[in-house]
Amino acid sequence: MCITGLLNIFIVRLLGPSEYGKYSLVWQLIATIGPILSLGWQSTLARFIPEKNDVEKKGLVTQGFFRVFVVAFFFFFFGFFIF
């Protein structure tokens, strides 16, 4: 918590009020939308991984990483147009 507070003070002074506002908006969007976009994947893995054999486990985990990558790429790509 202390490091985060000190880092925020440094970022405010570095960016200025307008740019820090954009920075804060992006972090709030991530904090708000992130849990929704996880699509319950953590609980799905916790439930189904023990029931699968090794090949199916690899496929399930790979599919999870792929989904996260696609969503992250979507936000990264369209973030340039929004901000």
Short mmCIF file of C-alpha atoms in Angstrom, two decimals:
data_model
loop_
_atom_site.label_atom_id
_atom_site.label_comp_id
_atom_site.label_asym_id
_atom_site.label_seq_id
_atom_site.Cartn_x
_atom_site.Cartn_y
_atom_site.Cartn_z
CA MET A 1 0.00 0.00 0.00
CA CYS A 2 2.80 2.44 0.80
CA ILE A 3 4.55 1.75 -2.47
CA THR A 4 1.32 2.29 -4.40
CA GLY A 5 0.73 5.62 -2.67
CA LEU A 6 4.26 6.81 -3.38
CA LEU A 7 4.04 5.62 -6.95
CA ASN A 8 0.78 7.54 -7.46
CA ILE A 9 2.39 10.75 -6.17
CA PHE A 10 5.26 10.26 -8.61
CA ILE A 11 2.88 9.53 -11.50
CA VAL A 12 0.75 12.62 -10.75
CA ARG A 13 3.79 14.86 -10.82
CA LEU A 14 5.14 13.20 -13.93
CA LEU A 15 1.91 13.24 -15.97
CA GLY A 16 0.07 16.33 -14.82
CA PRO A 17 -3.65 16.65 -14.02
CA SER A 18 -5.08 15.99 -17.48
CA GLU A 19 -2.95 12.97 -18.29
CA TYR A 20 -3.34 11.57 -14.78
CA GLY A 21 -7.11 11.77 -15.25
CA LYS A 22 -6.82 9.59 -18.35
CA TYR A 23 -4.52 7.21 -16.48
CA SER A 24 -7.01 6.94 -13.61
CA LEU A 25 -9.89 6.36 -16.01
CA VAL A 26 -8.08 3.47 -17.67
CA TRP A 27 -7.27 1.85 -14.32
CA GLN A 28 -10.86 2.23 -13.14
CA LEU A 29 -12.12 0.61 -16.34
CA ILE A 30 -9.72 -2.27 -15.83
CA ALA A 31 -10.81 -2.69 -12.21
CA THR A 32 -14.49 -2.59 -13.16
CA ILE A 33 -14.53 -4.61 -16.36
CA GLY A 34 -11.76 -7.08 -15.54
CA PRO A 35 -13.80 -9.37 -13.29
CA ILE A 36 -16.66 -9.37 -15.77
CA LEU A 37 -14.40 -10.30 -18.68
CA SER A 38 -12.80 -13.19 -16.85
CA LEU A 39 -16.05 -15.00 -17.70
CA GLY A 40 -15.80 -17.13 -14.57
CA TRP A 41 -12.77 -18.88 -15.99
CA GLN A 42 -11.06 -19.32 -12.60
CA SER A 43 -14.00 -21.19 -11.09
CA THR A 44 -14.35 -23.24 -14.28
CA LEU A 45 -10.72 -24.35 -14.06
CA ALA A 46 -11.03 -25.14 -10.37
CA ARG A 47 -14.07 -27.32 -11.02
CA PHE A 48 -13.14 -29.17 -14.20
CA ILE A 49 -9.34 -29.57 -14.03
CA PRO A 50 -9.46 -32.37 -11.41
CA GLU A 51 -11.89 -34.35 -13.61
CA LYS A 52 -9.72 -34.25 -16.76
CA ASN A 53 -6.79 -36.34 -17.88
CA ASP A 54 -3.44 -34.72 -18.75
CA VAL A 55 -4.23 -34.02 -22.42
CA GLU A 56 -7.61 -32.48 -21.60
CA LYS A 57 -6.02 -30.40 -18.81
CA LYS A 58 -3.50 -28.94 -21.25
CA GLY A 59 -6.27 -28.11 -23.70
CA LEU A 60 -8.41 -26.44 -21.05
CA VAL A 61 -5.55 -24.32 -19.74
CA THR A 62 -4.43 -23.41 -23.27
CA GLN A 63 -7.96 -22.37 -24.14
CA GLY A 64 -8.05 -20.16 -21.04
CA PHE A 65 -4.80 -18.44 -21.97
CA PHE A 66 -6.03 -17.94 -25.51
CA ARG A 67 -9.26 -16.31 -24.28
CA VAL A 68 -7.36 -13.95 -22.01
CA PHE A 69 -4.98 -13.08 -24.86
CA VAL A 70 -7.84 -12.30 -27.25
CA VAL A 71 -9.59 -10.03 -24.75
CA ALA A 72 -6.32 -8.26 -23.85
CA PHE A 73 -5.46 -7.77 -27.52
CA PHE A 74 -8.95 -6.38 -28.17
CA PHE A 75 -8.57 -3.76 -25.44
CA PHE A 76 -4.99 -2.97 -26.43
CA PHE A 77 -5.91 -2.50 -30.09
CA PHE A 78 -9.07 -0.46 -29.54
CA GLY A 79 -7.49 1.52 -26.71
CA PHE A 80 -5.53 3.47 -29.29
CA PHE A 81 -8.77 4.65 -30.88
CA ILE A 82 -10.48 5.50 -27.58
CA PHE A 83 -7.62 7.48 -26.04
#
